[in-house]
Short mmCIF file of C-alpha atoms in Angstrom, two decimals:
data_model
loop_
_atom_site.label_atom_id
_atom_site.label_comp_id
_atom_site.label_asym_id
_atom_site.label_seq_id
_atom_site.Cartn_x
_atom_site.Cartn_y
_atom_site.Cartn_z
CA ALA A 1 5.32 11.82 24.40
CA ARG A 2 3.78 11.66 20.92
CA LEU A 3 0.34 12.60 22.21
CA HIS A 4 1.68 15.57 24.12
CA ARG A 5 3.60 16.70 21.04
CA ARG A 6 0.32 16.58 19.10
CA VAL A 7 -1.27 18.84 21.70
CA GLU A 8 1.68 21.22 21.50
CA HIS A 9 1.28 21.40 17.70
CA ARG A 10 -2.50 21.86 18.04
CA TYR A 11 -3.40 18.69 16.16
CA LEU A 12 -4.99 17.31 19.33
CA ASP A 13 -6.96 19.02 22.11
CA GLU A 14 -6.44 16.82 25.17
CA VAL A 15 -4.72 13.68 26.48
CA ALA A 16 -6.70 11.30 28.71
CA ASP A 17 -5.22 9.25 31.54
CA ASP A 18 -6.87 6.00 30.43
CA LEU A 19 -9.69 4.65 28.28
CA ASP A 20 -12.38 5.31 30.92
CA ASP A 21 -11.29 8.94 31.13
CA ALA A 22 -11.16 9.28 27.33
CA VAL A 23 -14.64 7.84 26.84
CA ALA A 24 -16.11 10.07 29.55
CA ARG A 25 -14.59 13.18 27.97
CA VAL A 26 -15.75 12.47 24.43
CA VAL A 27 -19.25 11.33 25.39
CA THR A 28 -19.71 14.53 27.41
CA ALA A 29 -18.51 16.61 24.48
CA LYS A 30 -20.82 14.68 22.11
CA ASP A 31 -23.81 15.28 24.38
CA GLU A 32 -22.94 18.98 24.53
CA ARG A 33 -22.44 19.09 20.72
CA ARG A 34 -18.95 20.42 21.34
CA ALA A 35 -16.00 19.61 19.06
CA LEU A 36 -13.20 17.90 20.99
CA SER A 37 -10.33 15.55 20.16
CA VAL A 38 -8.93 13.32 22.90
CA GLY A 39 -5.84 11.13 22.70
CA VAL A 40 -5.27 8.02 24.78
CA VAL A 41 -2.36 5.58 24.82
CA GLY A 42 -3.44 2.07 23.91
CA ASN A 43 -3.23 -0.79 21.44
CA ALA A 44 -5.95 -0.43 18.80
CA ALA A 45 -6.35 -4.21 18.67
CA GLU A 46 -7.49 -4.02 22.30
CA VAL A 47 -9.15 -0.59 22.37
CA PHE A 48 -11.46 -1.07 19.36
CA PRO A 49 -13.05 -4.33 20.62
CA GLU A 50 -13.41 -2.83 24.11
CA LEU A 51 -15.21 0.27 22.79
CA LEU A 52 -17.52 -1.99 20.80
CA ARG A 53 -18.17 -4.22 23.83
CA ARG A 54 -19.08 -1.19 25.95
CA GLY A 55 -21.52 0.09 23.36
CA VAL A 56 -19.92 3.54 23.27
CA PRO A 57 -22.07 5.75 20.96
CA ILE A 58 -19.69 5.98 17.99
CA ASP A 59 -20.88 7.28 14.63
CA VAL A 60 -17.72 7.23 12.48
CA VAL A 61 -14.79 4.79 12.61
CA THR A 62 -11.50 4.74 10.75
CA ASP A 63 -7.96 3.71 11.50
CA GLN A 64 -4.48 4.77 10.44
CA THR A 65 -2.41 2.25 12.35
CA SER A 66 0.80 1.33 10.54
CA ALA A 67 -0.20 -2.09 9.20
CA HIS A 68 1.36 -2.56 5.77
CA ASP A 69 4.37 -4.26 7.40
CA PRO A 70 3.27 -6.70 10.14
CA LEU A 71 6.61 -6.16 11.92
CA SER A 72 5.62 -2.51 12.43
CA TYR A 73 2.31 -3.46 14.10
CA LEU A 74 2.38 -4.29 17.82
CA PRO A 75 0.31 -7.42 18.54
CA GLU A 76 -1.77 -7.87 21.66
CA GLY A 77 0.10 -9.22 24.64
CA ILE A 78 3.53 -7.90 23.69
CA GLY A 79 5.06 -5.04 25.65
CA LEU A 80 6.41 -1.99 23.89
CA GLU A 81 9.88 -2.75 25.22
CA GLU A 82 9.74 -6.31 23.78
CA TRP A 83 8.65 -5.23 20.30
CA GLN A 84 11.91 -4.70 18.41
CA GLY A 85 13.79 -7.65 19.88
CA TYR A 86 10.90 -10.08 19.34
CA ALA A 87 10.37 -8.93 15.73
CA GLU A 88 14.06 -9.36 14.95
CA ARG A 89 14.45 -12.78 16.63
CA LYS A 90 11.23 -14.41 15.39
CA PRO A 91 9.87 -12.40 12.46
CA GLU A 92 7.56 -15.15 11.15
CA GLU A 93 6.02 -15.81 14.55
CA PHE A 94 5.68 -12.07 15.18
CA THR A 95 4.00 -11.62 11.78
CA ASP A 96 1.46 -14.35 12.55
CA ARG A 97 0.64 -12.74 15.90
CA ALA A 98 0.39 -9.29 14.31
CA ARG A 99 -2.03 -10.53 11.66
CA ALA A 100 -4.13 -12.28 14.30
CA SER A 101 -4.36 -8.99 16.19
CA MET A 102 -5.19 -7.11 12.99
CA ALA A 103 -7.97 -9.61 12.38
CA ARG A 104 -9.47 -8.78 15.80
CA HIS A 105 -8.89 -5.07 15.18
CA VAL A 106 -10.74 -5.16 11.84
CA GLU A 107 -13.43 -7.47 13.20
CA ALA A 108 -14.25 -4.75 15.74
CA MET A 109 -14.43 -2.16 12.94
CA VAL A 110 -16.91 -4.41 11.11
CA GLY A 111 -18.81 -4.70 14.39
CA PHE A 112 -19.22 -0.93 14.43
CA LEU A 113 -20.35 -1.10 10.79
CA ASP A 114 -22.98 -3.71 11.66
CA ALA A 115 -24.14 -1.46 14.50
CA GLY A 116 -24.79 1.38 12.05
CA ALA A 117 -21.58 3.44 12.14
CA GLU A 118 -19.91 4.92 9.07
CA VAL A 119 -16.70 2.88 8.74
CA PHE A 120 -13.88 3.28 6.24
CA ASP A 121 -10.28 2.22 5.74
CA TYR A 122 -7.75 5.06 5.53
CA GLY A 123 -5.48 3.08 3.22
CA ASN A 124 -2.94 1.26 5.36
CA SER A 125 -3.51 -2.30 4.06
CA ILE A 126 -4.94 -3.44 7.39
CA ARG A 127 -7.91 -5.12 5.70
CA ASP A 128 -5.71 -7.39 3.60
CA GLU A 129 -3.47 -8.19 6.55
CA ALA A 130 -6.58 -9.03 8.60
CA ARG A 131 -7.76 -11.26 5.75
CA GLN A 132 -4.43 -13.07 5.87
CA GLY A 133 -4.95 -13.33 9.64
CA GLY A 134 -8.10 -15.34 9.00
CA TYR A 135 -10.89 -12.76 9.13
CA GLU A 136 -13.16 -13.34 6.14
CA ARG A 137 -15.17 -10.08 6.34
CA ALA A 138 -12.12 -7.84 6.29
CA PHE A 139 -13.31 -6.01 3.16
CA ALA A 140 -16.85 -5.40 4.42
CA PHE A 141 -16.10 -1.68 4.63
CA PRO A 142 -14.54 0.40 1.84
CA GLY A 143 -11.40 2.48 1.56
CA PHE A 144 -11.87 6.21 1.86
CA VAL A 145 -11.20 6.95 -1.82
CA PRO A 146 -14.04 4.90 -3.36
CA ALA A 147 -16.27 5.89 -0.44
CA TYR A 148 -15.81 9.66 -0.65
CA ILE A 149 -12.96 10.99 -2.79
CA ARG A 150 -13.33 9.57 -6.28
CA PRO A 151 -15.82 12.24 -7.51
CA LEU A 152 -13.18 14.84 -6.60
CA PHE A 153 -10.51 12.90 -8.47
CA CYS A 154 -12.77 13.01 -11.53
CA GLU A 155 -12.38 16.81 -11.37
CA GLY A 156 -8.60 16.53 -11.13
CA LYS A 157 -8.98 17.71 -7.54
CA GLY A 158 -6.47 16.68 -4.91
CA PRO A 159 -4.03 17.98 -2.27
CA PHE A 160 -2.19 21.11 -3.43
CA ARG A 161 0.57 22.18 -1.05
CA TRP A 162 3.20 24.87 -0.88
CA ALA A 163 5.99 26.06 1.42
CA ALA A 164 7.58 29.47 1.99
CA LEU A 165 11.31 29.13 1.40
CA SER A 166 11.87 32.34 3.38
CA GLY A 167 10.77 30.57 6.56
CA ASP A 168 8.55 33.60 7.29
CA PRO A 169 4.93 32.80 8.29
CA LYS A 170 3.91 36.18 6.87
CA ASP A 171 4.60 34.80 3.40
CA ILE A 172 2.12 31.98 3.95
CA ALA A 173 -0.42 34.54 5.19
CA ALA A 174 0.01 36.38 1.89
CA THR A 175 -0.52 33.20 -0.14
CA ASP A 176 -3.57 32.34 1.97
CA ARG A 177 -5.13 35.68 1.05
CA ALA A 178 -4.32 35.10 -2.61
CA VAL A 179 -6.03 31.70 -2.63
CA LEU A 180 -9.12 33.03 -0.87
CA ASP A 181 -9.33 35.95 -3.31
CA LEU A 182 -8.98 33.61 -6.31
CA PHE A 183 -11.87 31.38 -5.28
CA PRO A 184 -14.36 33.60 -3.41
CA ASP A 185 -17.33 31.26 -3.91
CA ASP A 186 -15.73 28.05 -2.66
CA ASP A 187 -17.22 27.85 0.85
CA ARG A 188 -15.48 24.59 1.74
CA LEU A 189 -12.10 26.00 0.75
CA HIS A 190 -12.68 29.14 2.81
CA ARG A 191 -13.79 27.14 5.85
CA TRP A 192 -10.71 24.92 5.56
CA MET A 193 -8.29 27.83 5.15
CA ARG A 194 -9.73 29.68 8.13
CA GLY A 195 -9.53 26.54 10.25
CA ALA A 196 -5.94 25.89 9.16
CA GLN A 197 -4.92 29.44 10.05
CA GLU A 198 -6.46 29.14 13.51
CA ARG A 199 -5.53 25.60 14.48
CA ILE A 200 -2.50 24.25 12.61
CA ALA A 201 0.99 25.00 13.88
CA PHE A 202 3.83 25.24 11.38
CA GLN A 203 6.59 22.63 11.60
CA GLY A 204 9.83 23.36 9.78
CA LEU A 205 9.26 25.70 6.86
CA PRO A 206 5.84 27.35 7.11
CA ALA A 207 3.53 25.59 4.66
CA ARG A 208 -0.08 25.17 3.69
CA ILE A 209 -2.20 22.58 1.92
CA CYS A 210 -5.67 22.69 0.40
CA TRP A 211 -7.58 20.82 -2.30
CA LEU A 212 -7.68 22.35 -5.78
CA GLY A 213 -8.66 20.84 -9.11
CA TYR A 214 -8.12 21.19 -12.84
CA GLY A 215 -8.28 24.85 -13.84
CA GLU A 216 -7.53 25.98 -10.29
CA ARG A 217 -4.01 24.82 -9.44
CA ASP A 218 -2.44 26.71 -12.35
CA ARG A 219 -4.23 29.91 -11.31
CA ALA A 220 -2.92 29.56 -7.75
CA GLY A 221 0.61 28.85 -8.97
CA LEU A 222 0.64 31.92 -11.21
CA ALA A 223 -0.73 34.06 -8.37
CA PHE A 224 2.10 32.86 -6.10
CA ASN A 225 4.64 33.64 -8.80
CA ASP A 226 3.21 37.15 -9.07
CA LEU A 227 3.53 37.59 -5.29
CA VAL A 228 7.22 36.71 -5.52
CA ALA A 229 7.76 38.97 -8.52
CA SER A 230 6.12 41.95 -6.82
CA GLY A 231 7.95 41.46 -3.52
CA ALA A 232 4.68 40.79 -1.66
CA VAL A 233 6.42 37.66 -0.35
CA SER A 234 10.08 37.77 0.58
CA ALA A 235 11.38 34.63 -1.16
CA PRO A 236 10.29 31.98 -3.68
CA ILE A 237 7.41 29.61 -2.98
CA VAL A 238 7.81 25.91 -3.69
CA ILE A 239 4.64 24.13 -4.87
CA GLY A 240 4.01 20.40 -4.74
CA ARG A 241 1.28 18.01 -3.73
CA ASP A 242 0.59 14.88 -1.76
CA HIS A 243 1.33 11.48 -3.29
CA LEU A 244 -2.43 11.02 -2.91
CA ASP A 245 -3.75 12.53 -6.12
CA ALA A 246 -6.11 12.03 -9.02
CA GLY A 247 -3.95 10.75 -11.86
CA SER A 248 -0.51 9.95 -10.50
CA VAL A 249 -1.11 6.72 -8.59
CA ALA A 250 -1.64 2.99 -8.97
CA SER A 251 -2.60 1.80 -5.48
CA PRO A 252 -5.28 -0.89 -5.39
CA TYR A 253 -5.66 -0.71 -1.60
CA ARG A 254 -6.01 3.06 -1.56
CA GLU A 255 -6.29 5.66 -4.34
CA THR A 256 -7.25 3.27 -7.15
CA GLU A 257 -9.26 0.80 -5.11
CA ALA A 258 -12.38 -0.48 -6.91
CA MET A 259 -11.90 1.45 -10.16
CA ALA A 260 -14.95 1.23 -12.40
CA ASP A 261 -13.03 -0.57 -15.15
CA GLY A 262 -11.02 -2.86 -12.88
CA SER A 263 -7.78 -0.99 -13.58
CA ASP A 264 -6.83 -0.75 -9.89
CA ALA A 265 -3.26 -2.04 -10.28
CA ILE A 266 -2.35 -0.71 -13.74
CA ALA A 267 0.85 1.29 -13.29
CA ASP A 268 0.90 3.11 -16.64
CA TRP A 269 -0.78 6.20 -15.23
CA PRO A 270 1.81 7.24 -12.62
CA LEU A 271 4.58 6.65 -15.15
CA LEU A 272 2.77 8.79 -17.73
CA ASN A 273 2.17 11.42 -15.07
CA ALA A 274 5.88 11.59 -14.27
CA LEU A 275 6.75 11.93 -17.94
CA VAL A 276 4.15 14.66 -18.42
CA SER A 277 5.38 16.58 -15.36
CA ALA A 278 9.00 16.33 -16.52
CA SER A 279 8.22 17.47 -20.06
CA SER A 280 6.00 20.28 -18.75
CA GLY A 281 8.88 21.77 -16.77
CA ALA A 282 8.53 20.60 -13.17
CA ASP A 283 11.66 21.25 -11.10
CA TRP A 284 11.53 17.93 -9.28
CA VAL A 285 9.84 14.75 -10.52
CA SER A 286 9.81 11.49 -8.57
CA ILE A 287 8.51 7.95 -8.97
CA HIS A 288 8.19 6.08 -5.71
CA HIS A 289 6.71 3.01 -4.06
CA GLY A 290 4.67 2.58 -0.92
CA GLY A 291 2.43 5.55 -0.23
CA GLY A 292 1.11 4.24 3.08
CA VAL A 293 0.35 0.73 1.85
CA GLY A 294 3.85 -0.70 1.61
CA ILE A 295 6.62 -1.22 -0.92
CA GLY A 296 5.41 -3.22 -3.91
CA ARG A 297 1.75 -2.40 -3.31
CA SER A 298 1.64 0.95 -5.08
CA ILE A 299 3.45 3.26 -7.47
CA HIS A 300 3.18 7.03 -7.19
CA ALA A 301 4.58 9.94 -9.18
CA GLY A 302 5.31 13.30 -7.57
CA GLN A 303 6.20 16.74 -8.81
CA VAL A 304 7.46 19.97 -7.25
CA SER A 305 7.66 23.33 -9.04
CA LEU A 306 9.26 26.60 -8.00
CA ALA A 307 7.56 29.99 -8.12
CA ASP A 308 10.55 32.34 -8.19
CA GLY A 309 8.87 35.34 -9.78
CA THR A 310 10.41 34.92 -13.23
CA ALA A 311 8.64 34.74 -16.59
CA LEU A 312 10.13 31.28 -17.16
CA ALA A 313 8.68 30.04 -13.86
CA ALA A 314 5.27 31.37 -14.89
CA GLN A 315 5.40 29.40 -18.14
CA LYS A 316 6.41 26.19 -16.36
CA LEU A 317 3.90 26.61 -13.55
CA GLU A 318 1.04 27.13 -15.97
CA ARG A 319 1.96 23.97 -17.90
CA VAL A 320 2.74 21.72 -14.95
CA LEU A 321 -0.22 22.76 -12.84
CA THR A 322 -2.56 22.29 -15.79
CA ASN A 323 -1.21 19.00 -17.08
CA ASP A 324 -0.66 17.30 -13.70
CA PRO A 325 -4.31 17.47 -12.55
CA GLY A 326 -5.37 17.04 -16.18
CA MET A 327 -3.92 13.54 -16.02
CA GLY A 328 -6.39 12.85 -13.23
CA VAL A 329 -9.32 13.84 -15.40
CA LEU A 330 -8.00 11.68 -18.27
CA ARG A 331 -7.41 8.75 -15.91
CA HIS A 332 -11.04 8.77 -14.85
CA VAL A 333 -12.44 9.45 -18.32
CA ASP A 334 -10.56 6.38 -19.47
CA ALA A 335 -11.96 4.35 -16.55
CA GLY A 336 -15.53 5.26 -17.53
CA TYR A 337 -16.58 7.86 -14.96
CA ASP A 338 -19.36 10.13 -16.24
CA ARG A 339 -18.30 12.96 -13.93
CA ALA A 340 -14.84 13.01 -15.52
CA ASP A 341 -16.45 13.20 -18.97
CA GLU A 342 -18.51 16.18 -17.79
CA VAL A 343 -15.47 17.96 -16.36
CA ALA A 344 -13.46 17.37 -19.53
CA ALA A 345 -16.25 18.87 -21.63
CA GLN A 346 -16.90 21.80 -19.29
CA ARG A 347 -13.27 22.78 -18.77
CA GLY A 348 -11.84 22.05 -22.19
CA VAL A 349 -9.67 19.07 -21.32
CA ARG A 350 -8.52 17.43 -24.55
CA VAL A 351 -9.01 13.67 -24.36
CA PRO A 352 -6.51 12.11 -26.82
CA MET A 353 -7.92 8.58 -26.59
CA ARG A 354 -11.26 9.93 -27.85
CA GLY A 355 -9.85 12.23 -30.47
CA SER A 356 -11.21 15.30 -28.69
#
């Protein structure tokens, strides 16, 4: 049912009958250099080792299985209908079996790594659970932030999202045009926005997300406020972001994994971020735990601001959407990243700890 819902919402292209069917479809598409996503029902702890055993030509491997709580991970050999009752009756035994399965799951991912694939953890704590399940090479592959994202964080760049409170998709179309007009030379942004327009179905209020950095988010927020003020959109736009962001997180298994100065678990930054967002005028500020890795393993701060077309909203949006990503630049300057130093100098970010 979940796979078919993904197809309906255009997040997935096709559903295969079984693993043989899925492999045949994707290998054919790969040979034809044709983009295709195929879903198949299975237990990752069984599917990953089987794909490795078969030698399926796989270039990139990641995983987003819910693994931060072993009771939410289905071990091998347990039926779906047994899951809840077994976990409730024998939680310690279930946890041991889940971690053993996670160890096999991650061992297969390392097998793909050894075979030459690009392998990364999406940030669900499965490596640490696999380590506790007895697999010593669980951290042989990195999380996605140190592998790919940290240079963007040094620019204060992260997920910028907004929703049309009118419920009218035409309002999102208007904001899409505004973003594309604001940043005409950002090819990656344009490619993403076009792809989102073509492929992503709205769920609930129509919304959009893209990645913008320091010096960009405030410009987008002010443009949205102008759209509301002029009547180009029919109702206010609410602007927020993902909990994944440059300077609002302490999450040593995800966003702050392998920080250059070893500050992976220092929680001052999200708390400072929340204080800065509140004092800058955000409409909604939150401090929360979890963020995909489990309660107690991370602290995040979030903010949401309203573009209602008023002069007051413009003042608040400019402050919040400058200072929020600015905390990301400061976070990475403080941790010793040269790219963050460059961005601070180029874009005029004042660095209080350096007196500049």
